[in-house]
Coordinates of C-alpha atoms in Angstrom, one line a residue:
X922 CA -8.1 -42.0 -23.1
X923 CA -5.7 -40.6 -20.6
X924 CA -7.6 -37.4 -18.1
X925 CA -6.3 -34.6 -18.6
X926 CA -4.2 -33.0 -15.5
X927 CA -6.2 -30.7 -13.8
X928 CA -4.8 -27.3 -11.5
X929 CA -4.3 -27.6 -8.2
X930 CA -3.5 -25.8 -5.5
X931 CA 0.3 -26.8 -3.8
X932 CA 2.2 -26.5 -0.9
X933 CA 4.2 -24.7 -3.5
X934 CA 1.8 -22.5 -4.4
X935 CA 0.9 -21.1 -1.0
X936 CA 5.3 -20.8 -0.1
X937 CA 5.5 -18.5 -3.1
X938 CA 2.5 -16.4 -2.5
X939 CA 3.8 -16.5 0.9
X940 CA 7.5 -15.3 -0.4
X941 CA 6.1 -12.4 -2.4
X942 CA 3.5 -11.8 0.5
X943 CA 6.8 -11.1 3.1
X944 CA 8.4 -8.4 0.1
X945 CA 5.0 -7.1 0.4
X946 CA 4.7 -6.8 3.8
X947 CA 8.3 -5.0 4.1
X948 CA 7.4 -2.4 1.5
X949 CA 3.9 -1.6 4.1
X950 CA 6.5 -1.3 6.9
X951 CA 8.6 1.0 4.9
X952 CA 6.1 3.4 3.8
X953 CA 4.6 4.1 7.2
X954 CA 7.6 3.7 9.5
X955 CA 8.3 7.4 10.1
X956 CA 5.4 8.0 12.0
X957 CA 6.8 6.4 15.0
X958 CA 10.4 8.5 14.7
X959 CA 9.1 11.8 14.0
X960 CA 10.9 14.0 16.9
X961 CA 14.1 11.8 16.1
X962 CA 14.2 12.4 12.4
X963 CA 13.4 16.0 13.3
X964 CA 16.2 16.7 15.4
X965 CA 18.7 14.7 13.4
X966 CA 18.3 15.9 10.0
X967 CA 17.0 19.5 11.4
X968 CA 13.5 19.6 9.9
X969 CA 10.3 20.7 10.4
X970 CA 6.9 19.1 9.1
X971 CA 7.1 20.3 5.3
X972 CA 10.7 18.8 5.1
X973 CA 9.6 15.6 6.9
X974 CA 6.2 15.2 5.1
X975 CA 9.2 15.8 1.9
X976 CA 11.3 13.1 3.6
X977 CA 8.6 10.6 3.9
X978 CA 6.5 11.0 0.7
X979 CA 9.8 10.7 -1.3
X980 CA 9.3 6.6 -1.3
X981 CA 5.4 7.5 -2.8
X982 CA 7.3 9.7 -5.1
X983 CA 9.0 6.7 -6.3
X984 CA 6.9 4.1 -6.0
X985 CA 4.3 6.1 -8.2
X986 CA 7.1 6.9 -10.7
X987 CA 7.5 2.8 -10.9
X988 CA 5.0 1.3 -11.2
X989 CA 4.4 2.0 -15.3
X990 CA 8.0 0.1 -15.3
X991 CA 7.3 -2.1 -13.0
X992 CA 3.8 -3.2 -15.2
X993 CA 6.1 -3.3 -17.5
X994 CA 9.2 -5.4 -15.8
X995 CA 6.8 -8.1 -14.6
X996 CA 4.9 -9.3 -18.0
X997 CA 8.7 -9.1 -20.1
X998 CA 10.8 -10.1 -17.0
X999 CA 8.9 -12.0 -15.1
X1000 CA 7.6 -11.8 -11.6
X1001 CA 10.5 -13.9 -10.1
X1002 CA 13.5 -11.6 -12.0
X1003 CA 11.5 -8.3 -10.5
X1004 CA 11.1 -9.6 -6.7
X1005 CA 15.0 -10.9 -6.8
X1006 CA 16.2 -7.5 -7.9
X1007 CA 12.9 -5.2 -6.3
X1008 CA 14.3 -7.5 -2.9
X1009 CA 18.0 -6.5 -3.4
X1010 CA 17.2 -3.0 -4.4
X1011 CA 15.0 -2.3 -1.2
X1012 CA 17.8 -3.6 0.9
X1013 CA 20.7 -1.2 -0.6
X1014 CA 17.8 2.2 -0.4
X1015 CA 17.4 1.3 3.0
X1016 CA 21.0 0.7 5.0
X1017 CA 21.5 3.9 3.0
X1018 CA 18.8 5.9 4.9
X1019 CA 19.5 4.4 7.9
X1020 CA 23.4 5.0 7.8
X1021 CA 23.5 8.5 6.2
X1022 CA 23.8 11.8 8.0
X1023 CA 22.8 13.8 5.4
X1024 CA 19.1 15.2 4.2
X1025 CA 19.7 14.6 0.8
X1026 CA 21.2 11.3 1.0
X1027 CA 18.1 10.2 3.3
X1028 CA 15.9 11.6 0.7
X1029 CA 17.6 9.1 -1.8
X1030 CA 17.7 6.3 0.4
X1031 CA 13.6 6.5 0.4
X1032 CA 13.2 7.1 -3.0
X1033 CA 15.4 3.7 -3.7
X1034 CA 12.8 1.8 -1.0
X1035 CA 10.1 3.2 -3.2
X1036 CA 11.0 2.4 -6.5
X1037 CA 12.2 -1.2 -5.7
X1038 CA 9.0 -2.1 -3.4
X1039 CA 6.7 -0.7 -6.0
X1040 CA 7.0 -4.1 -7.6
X1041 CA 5.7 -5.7 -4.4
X1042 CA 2.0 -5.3 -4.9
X1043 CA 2.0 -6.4 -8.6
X1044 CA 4.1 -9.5 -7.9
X1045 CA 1.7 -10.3 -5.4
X1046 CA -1.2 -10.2 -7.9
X1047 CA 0.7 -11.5 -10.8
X1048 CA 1.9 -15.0 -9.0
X1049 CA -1.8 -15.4 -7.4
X1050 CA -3.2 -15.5 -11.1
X1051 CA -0.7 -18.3 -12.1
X1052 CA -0.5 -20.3 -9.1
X1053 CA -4.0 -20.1 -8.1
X1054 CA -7.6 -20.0 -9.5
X1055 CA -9.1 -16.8 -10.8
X1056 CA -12.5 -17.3 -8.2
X1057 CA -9.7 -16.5 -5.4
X1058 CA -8.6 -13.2 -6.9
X1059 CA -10.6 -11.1 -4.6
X1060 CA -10.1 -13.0 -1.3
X1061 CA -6.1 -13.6 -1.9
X1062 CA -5.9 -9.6 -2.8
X1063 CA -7.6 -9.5 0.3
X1064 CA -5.3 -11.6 2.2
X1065 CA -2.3 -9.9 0.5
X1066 CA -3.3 -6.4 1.9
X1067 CA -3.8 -7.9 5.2
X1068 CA -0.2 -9.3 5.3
X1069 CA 1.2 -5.8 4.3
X1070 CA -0.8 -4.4 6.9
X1071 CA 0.7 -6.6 9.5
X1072 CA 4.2 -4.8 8.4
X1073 CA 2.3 -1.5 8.9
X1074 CA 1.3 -2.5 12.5
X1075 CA 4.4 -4.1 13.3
X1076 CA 5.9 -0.6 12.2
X1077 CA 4.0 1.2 15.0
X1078 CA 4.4 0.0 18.8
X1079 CA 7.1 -3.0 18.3
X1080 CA 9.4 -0.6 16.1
X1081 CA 8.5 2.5 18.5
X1082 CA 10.1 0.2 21.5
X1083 CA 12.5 -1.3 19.4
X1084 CA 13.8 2.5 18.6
X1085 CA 13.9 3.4 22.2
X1086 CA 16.2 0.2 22.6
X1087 CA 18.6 0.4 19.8
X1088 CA 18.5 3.8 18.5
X1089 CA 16.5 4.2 15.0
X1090 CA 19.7 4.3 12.6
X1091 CA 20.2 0.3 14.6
X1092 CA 16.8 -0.5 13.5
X1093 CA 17.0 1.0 9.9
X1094 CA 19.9 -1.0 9.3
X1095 CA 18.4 -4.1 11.1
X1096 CA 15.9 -4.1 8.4
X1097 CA 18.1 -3.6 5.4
X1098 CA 19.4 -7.6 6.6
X1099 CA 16.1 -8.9 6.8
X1100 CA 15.6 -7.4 2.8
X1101 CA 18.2 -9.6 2.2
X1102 CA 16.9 -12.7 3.7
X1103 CA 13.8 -12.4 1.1
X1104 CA 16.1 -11.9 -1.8
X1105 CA 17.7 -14.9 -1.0
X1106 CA 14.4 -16.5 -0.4
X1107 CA 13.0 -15.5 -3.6
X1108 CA 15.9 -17.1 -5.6
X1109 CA 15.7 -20.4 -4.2
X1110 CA 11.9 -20.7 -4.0
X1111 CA 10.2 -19.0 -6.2
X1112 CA 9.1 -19.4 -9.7
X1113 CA 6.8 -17.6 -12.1
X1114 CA 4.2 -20.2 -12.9
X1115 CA 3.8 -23.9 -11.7
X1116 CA 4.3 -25.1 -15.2
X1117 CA 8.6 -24.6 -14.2
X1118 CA 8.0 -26.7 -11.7
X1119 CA 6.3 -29.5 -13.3
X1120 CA 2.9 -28.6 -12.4
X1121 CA -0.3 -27.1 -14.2
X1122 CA -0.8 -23.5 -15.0
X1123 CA -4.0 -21.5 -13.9
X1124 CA -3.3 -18.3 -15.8
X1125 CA -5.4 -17.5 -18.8
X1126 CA -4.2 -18.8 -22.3
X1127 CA -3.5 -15.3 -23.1
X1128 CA -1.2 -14.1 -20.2
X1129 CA 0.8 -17.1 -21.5
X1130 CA 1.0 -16.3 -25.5
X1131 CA 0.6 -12.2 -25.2
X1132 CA 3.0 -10.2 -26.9
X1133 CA 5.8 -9.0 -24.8
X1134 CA 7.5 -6.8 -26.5
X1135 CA 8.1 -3.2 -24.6
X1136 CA 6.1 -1.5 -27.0
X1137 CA 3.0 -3.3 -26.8
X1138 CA 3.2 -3.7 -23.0
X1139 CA 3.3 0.4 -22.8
X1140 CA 0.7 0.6 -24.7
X1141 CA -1.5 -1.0 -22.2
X1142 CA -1.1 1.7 -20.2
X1143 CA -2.6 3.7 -22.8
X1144 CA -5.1 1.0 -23.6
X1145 CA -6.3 0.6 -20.2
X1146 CA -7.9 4.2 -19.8
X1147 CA -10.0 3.9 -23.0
X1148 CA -12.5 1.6 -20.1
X1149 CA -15.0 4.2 -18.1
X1150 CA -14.3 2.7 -14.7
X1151 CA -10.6 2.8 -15.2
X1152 CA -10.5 6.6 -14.5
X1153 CA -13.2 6.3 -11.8
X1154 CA -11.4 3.8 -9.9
X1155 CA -8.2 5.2 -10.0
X1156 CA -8.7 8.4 -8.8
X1157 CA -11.2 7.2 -5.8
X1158 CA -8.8 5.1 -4.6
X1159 CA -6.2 7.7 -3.3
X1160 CA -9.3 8.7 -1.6
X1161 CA -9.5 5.9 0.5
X1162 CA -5.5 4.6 1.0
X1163 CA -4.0 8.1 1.1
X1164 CA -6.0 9.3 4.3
X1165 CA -5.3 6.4 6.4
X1166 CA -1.4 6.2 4.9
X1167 CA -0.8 9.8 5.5
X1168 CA -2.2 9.4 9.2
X1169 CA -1.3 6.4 10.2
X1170 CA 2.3 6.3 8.2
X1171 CA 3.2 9.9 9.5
X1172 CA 1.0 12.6 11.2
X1173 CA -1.6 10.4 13.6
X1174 CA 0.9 10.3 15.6
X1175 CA 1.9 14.0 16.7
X1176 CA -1.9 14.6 16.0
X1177 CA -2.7 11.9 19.0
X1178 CA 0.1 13.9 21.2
X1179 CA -1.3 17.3 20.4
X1180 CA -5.1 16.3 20.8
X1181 CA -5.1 13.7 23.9
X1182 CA -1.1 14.7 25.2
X1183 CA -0.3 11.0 24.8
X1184 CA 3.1 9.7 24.9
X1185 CA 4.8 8.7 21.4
X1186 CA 4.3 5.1 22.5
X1187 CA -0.2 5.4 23.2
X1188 CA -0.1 7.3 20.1
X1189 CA 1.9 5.0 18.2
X1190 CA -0.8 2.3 19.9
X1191 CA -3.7 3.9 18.7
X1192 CA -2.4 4.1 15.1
X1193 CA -1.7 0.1 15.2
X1194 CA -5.3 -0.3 15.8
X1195 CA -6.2 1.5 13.2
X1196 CA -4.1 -0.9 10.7
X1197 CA -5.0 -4.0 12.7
X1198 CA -8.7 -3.1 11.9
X1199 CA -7.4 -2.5 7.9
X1200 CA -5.9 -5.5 7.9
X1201 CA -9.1 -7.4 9.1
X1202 CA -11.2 -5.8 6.8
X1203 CA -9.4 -6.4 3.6
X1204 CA -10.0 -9.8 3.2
X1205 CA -12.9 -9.8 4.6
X1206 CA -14.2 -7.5 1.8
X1207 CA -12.8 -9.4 -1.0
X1208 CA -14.5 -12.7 -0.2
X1209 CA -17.8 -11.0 0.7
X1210 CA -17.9 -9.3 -2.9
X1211 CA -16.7 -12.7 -4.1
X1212 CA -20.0 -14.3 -2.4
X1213 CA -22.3 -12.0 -3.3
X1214 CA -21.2 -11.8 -7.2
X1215 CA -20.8 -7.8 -6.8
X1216 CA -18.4 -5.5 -6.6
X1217 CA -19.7 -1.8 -6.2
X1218 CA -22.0 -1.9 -2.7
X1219 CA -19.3 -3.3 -0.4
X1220 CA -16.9 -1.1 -2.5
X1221 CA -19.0 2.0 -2.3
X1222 CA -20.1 1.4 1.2
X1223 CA -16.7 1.3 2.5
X1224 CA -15.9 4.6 0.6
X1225 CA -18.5 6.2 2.4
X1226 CA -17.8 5.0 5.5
X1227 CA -14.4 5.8 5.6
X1228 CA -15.0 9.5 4.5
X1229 CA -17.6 10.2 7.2
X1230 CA -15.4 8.8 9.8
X1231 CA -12.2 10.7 9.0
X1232 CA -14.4 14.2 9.1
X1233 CA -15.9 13.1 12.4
X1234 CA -12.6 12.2 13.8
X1235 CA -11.1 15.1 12.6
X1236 CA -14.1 17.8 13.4
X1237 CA -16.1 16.7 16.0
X1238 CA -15.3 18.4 19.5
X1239 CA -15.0 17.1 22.8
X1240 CA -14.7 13.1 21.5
X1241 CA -13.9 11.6 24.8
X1242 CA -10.3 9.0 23.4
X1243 CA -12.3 5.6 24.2
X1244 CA -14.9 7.1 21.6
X1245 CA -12.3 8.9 19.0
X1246 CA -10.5 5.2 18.9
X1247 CA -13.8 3.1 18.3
X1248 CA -14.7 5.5 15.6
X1249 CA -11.1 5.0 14.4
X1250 CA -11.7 1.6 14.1
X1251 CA -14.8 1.6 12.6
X1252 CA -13.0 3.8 9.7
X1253 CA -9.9 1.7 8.9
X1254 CA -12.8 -1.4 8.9
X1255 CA -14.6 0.4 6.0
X1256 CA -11.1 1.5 4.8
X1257 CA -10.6 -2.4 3.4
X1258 CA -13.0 -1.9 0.8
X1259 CA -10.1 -0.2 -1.0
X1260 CA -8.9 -3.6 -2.0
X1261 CA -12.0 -4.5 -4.8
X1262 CA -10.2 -1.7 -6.8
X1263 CA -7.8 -4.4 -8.2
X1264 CA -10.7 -6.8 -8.7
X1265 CA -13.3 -4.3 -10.0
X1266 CA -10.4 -2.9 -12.0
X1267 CA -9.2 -6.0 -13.8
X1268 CA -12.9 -7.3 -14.2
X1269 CA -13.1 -4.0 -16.3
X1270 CA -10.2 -4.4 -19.0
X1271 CA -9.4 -7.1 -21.5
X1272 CA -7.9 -10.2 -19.5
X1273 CA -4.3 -9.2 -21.3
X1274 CA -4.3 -6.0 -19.3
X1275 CA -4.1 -7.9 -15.6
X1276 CA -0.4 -6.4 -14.9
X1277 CA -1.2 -3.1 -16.9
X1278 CA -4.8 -2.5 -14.7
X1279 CA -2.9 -3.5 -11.5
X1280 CA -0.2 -1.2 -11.9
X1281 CA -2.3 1.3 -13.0
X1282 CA -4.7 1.0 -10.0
X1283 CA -1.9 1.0 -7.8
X1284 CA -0.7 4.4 -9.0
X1285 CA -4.4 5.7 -7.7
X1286 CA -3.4 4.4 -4.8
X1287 CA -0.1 5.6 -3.5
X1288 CA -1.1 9.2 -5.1
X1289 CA -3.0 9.6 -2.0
X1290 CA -0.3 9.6 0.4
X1291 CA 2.0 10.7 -2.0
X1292 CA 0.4 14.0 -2.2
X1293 CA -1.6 14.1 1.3
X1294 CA 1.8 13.7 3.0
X1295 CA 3.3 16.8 1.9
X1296 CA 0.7 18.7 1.5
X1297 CA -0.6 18.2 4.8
X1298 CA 3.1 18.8 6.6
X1299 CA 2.8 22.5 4.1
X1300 CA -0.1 23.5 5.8
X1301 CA 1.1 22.4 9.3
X1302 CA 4.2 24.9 8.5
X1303 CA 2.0 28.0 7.4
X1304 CA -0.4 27.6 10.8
X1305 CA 3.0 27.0 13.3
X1306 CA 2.8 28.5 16.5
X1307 CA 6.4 28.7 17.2
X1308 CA 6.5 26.0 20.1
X1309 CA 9.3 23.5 20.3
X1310 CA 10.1 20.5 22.4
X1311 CA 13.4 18.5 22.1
X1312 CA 14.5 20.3 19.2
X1313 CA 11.3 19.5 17.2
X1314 CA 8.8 21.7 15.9
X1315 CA 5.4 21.0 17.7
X1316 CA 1.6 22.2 15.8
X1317 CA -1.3 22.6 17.7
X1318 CA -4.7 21.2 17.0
X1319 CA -6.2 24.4 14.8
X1320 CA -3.4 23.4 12.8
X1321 CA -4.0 20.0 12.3
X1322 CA -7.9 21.1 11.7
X1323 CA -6.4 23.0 8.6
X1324 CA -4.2 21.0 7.5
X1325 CA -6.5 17.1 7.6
X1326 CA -9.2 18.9 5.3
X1327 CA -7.6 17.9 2.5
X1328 CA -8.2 13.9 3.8
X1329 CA -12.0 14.9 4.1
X1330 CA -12.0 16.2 0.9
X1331 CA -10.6 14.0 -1.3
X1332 CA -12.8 11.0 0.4
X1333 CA -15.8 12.8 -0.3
X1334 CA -14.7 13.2 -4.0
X1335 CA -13.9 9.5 -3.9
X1336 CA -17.4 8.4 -2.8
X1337 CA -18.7 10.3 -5.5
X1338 CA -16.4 8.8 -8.5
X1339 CA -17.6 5.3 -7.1
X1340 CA -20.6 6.3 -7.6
X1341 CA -20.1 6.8 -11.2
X1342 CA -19.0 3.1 -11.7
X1343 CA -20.6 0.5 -13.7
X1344 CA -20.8 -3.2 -11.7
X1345 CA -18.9 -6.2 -13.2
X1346 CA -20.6 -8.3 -11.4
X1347 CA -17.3 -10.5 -11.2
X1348 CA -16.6 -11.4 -14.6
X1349 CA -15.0 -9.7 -16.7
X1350 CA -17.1 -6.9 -18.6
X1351 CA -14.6 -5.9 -21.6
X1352 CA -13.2 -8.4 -24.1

């Protein structure tokens, strides 16, 4: 009797993780680059912090919008169709930003990025479960967050000297060529499941036979909430990802000016070690929760840590900077916990619903900054002082007291809906 072939693990396997990894990372590096060209996007477009919070959030208006689609795209098209075109899309949203003069058409530009790199995170998760086994989902979510991080720190001091080279439109556009390097990437190397190539699957029998048809997949969505910890998780993630998104992807920054009077660049330095300390985290959580068989404390503990350091960061006077950046760090470290969402999510639906629960988790996410962004550059406006500098509009620290109270408060709420959950213990709960 012949063995049967068992899984393994490739070279393969690891190039088109990698391949999805690098669309990943560029999407990070999208979403938080305007922090480091604040006064130039100011001045050029002519716009003060409620227009530019606009400006930025529109890719998080987007990429929220897509990702029902995009859970959608990736079980009927396939992950490989969806990175190819999510790849080539991205390119085209961002040589428009970067070459337009006008507001509007820079408003488009993002909301292109958004919408085509909303497909990033799902492809990511969607490849892992064919082309690897399901006891690594944790620690290669993990990993995966760690990579996009590393386009989020490379989108603080490298891009901030790389602007005061080239210009920032130079750099915009530098990017849009780099899209196009993955695109082509993805079409020669990667494939949706190792079975194309010969090799043995490790997805579930039913991500392979499930009905495909657009009306069943949409009715996931609806499926998906009828689970308890569905709701919870959703909503607490925006608690953790949207405070350290809005302040490291756009006001740390001018915060770090008005608080310390550092230059763009120390600012820009502190923020990097923010997502340098997010980035370590991440996987770091997901294979601790993998080791310990639980989900919930590491999950839970993060949540809490990362509320109590944003309100001490935020509120507590006369922080000398060495101390205001170790508690910084210390907060994006618990910050990585937000990355058990997608396991403890998917652990709590059917096994059909993997790209439905991911999607759907990922919408908690990006609400955060979506709606902190904006929100938080309204409340800048209303507390102005009237002081400019270079043609940009400058807030004081009482302002940015108002205006971050919105971070604290949605972090607190998250610890709370955590709270709420029920463990999977690391299997799947619902059948």
């Amino acid at each position: 009797m012949i063995a049967q072939k068992q899984p393994a693990i490739t070279w393969r396997s690891w190039l088109v993780w990698g391949i999805a990894a690098l669309f990943y990372l560029t999407g990070f590096y999208q979403r938080v680059s305007p922090a480091v060209m604040t006064t130039e996007l100011m001045r050029d477009f002519g716009l003060g912090a409620k227009s530019l919070g606009s400006l930025s959030a529109f890719y998080f208006y987007f990429y929220v919008a897509m990702q029902v689609p995009a859970g959608v795209l990736i079980d009927s098209w396939g992950a490989r169709k969806l990175l190819f075109w999510g790849s080539l899309s991205a390119a085209a949203g961002t040589f428009l930003f970067g070459a337009t003069s006008n507001f509007a058409l820079a408003c488009v530009g993002r909301a292109v990025v958004g919408g085509a790199t909303a497909a990033g995170w799902l492809v990511l998760l969607k490849l892992a479960t064919h082309w690897f086994p399901a006891r690594r989902f944790a620690t290669l979510s993990g990993l995966g967050l760690f990579f996009g991080n590393l386009g989020a720190v490379f989108a603080q001091v490298p891009l901030r000297l790389l602007i005061e080279a080239f210009g920032w439109r130079n750099v915009v556009l530098g990017s849009a060529a780099i899209l196009l390097v993955v695109c082509a990437a993805v079409w020669v190397a990667v494939r949706n499941d190792p079975s194309e190539v010969g090799g043995e699957s490790f997805a579930p029998a039913v991500l392979r036979v499930a009905d495909r048809s657009i009306g069943a997949l949409l009715g996931g969505f609806r499926s998906v909430f009828a689970y308890r910890n569905t709701w919870l998780i959703f909503f607490a993630q925006g608690g953790i990802v949207g405070p350290i998104l809005a302040f490291t992807g756009l006001w740390g920054t001018p915060f770090l000016q008005a608080r310390y009077g550092l230059a763009t660049r120390q600012a820009a330095a502190v923020c990097s070690v923010m997502i340098v300390c997010w980035a370590i985290a991440s996987p770091i959580a997901g294979a601790r929760s993998d080791r310990i068989g639980r989900r919930k404390p590491i999950y839970l503990g993060g949540a809490i840590g990362s509320a109590a350091g944003w309100a001490t960061l935020f509120y507590a006077d006369g922080l000398p900077l060495a101390v205001w950046v170790a508690i910084a760090a210390m907060t994006s470290l618990a910050s990585g916990a937000v990355v058990l969402g997608f396991a403890y999510g998917k652990e709590s639906v059917p096994v059909q619903f993997l790209g439905t629960i991911s999607g759907t988790i990922n919408i908690g996410n990006m609400i955060g900054p979506m709606l902190l962004q904006p929100a938080v550059g309204g409340v800048l406006e209303r507390n102005w002082a009237g002081q400019t500098a270079n043609g940009a509009r400058i807030y004081d620290v009482p302002a940015y007291h108002a205006a971050f109270l919105l971070i604290v408060v949605w972090g607190a709420l998250g610890c709370a809906l955590i709270s709420a959950t029920r463990e999977t213990f690391c299997k799947p709960q619902a059948q």
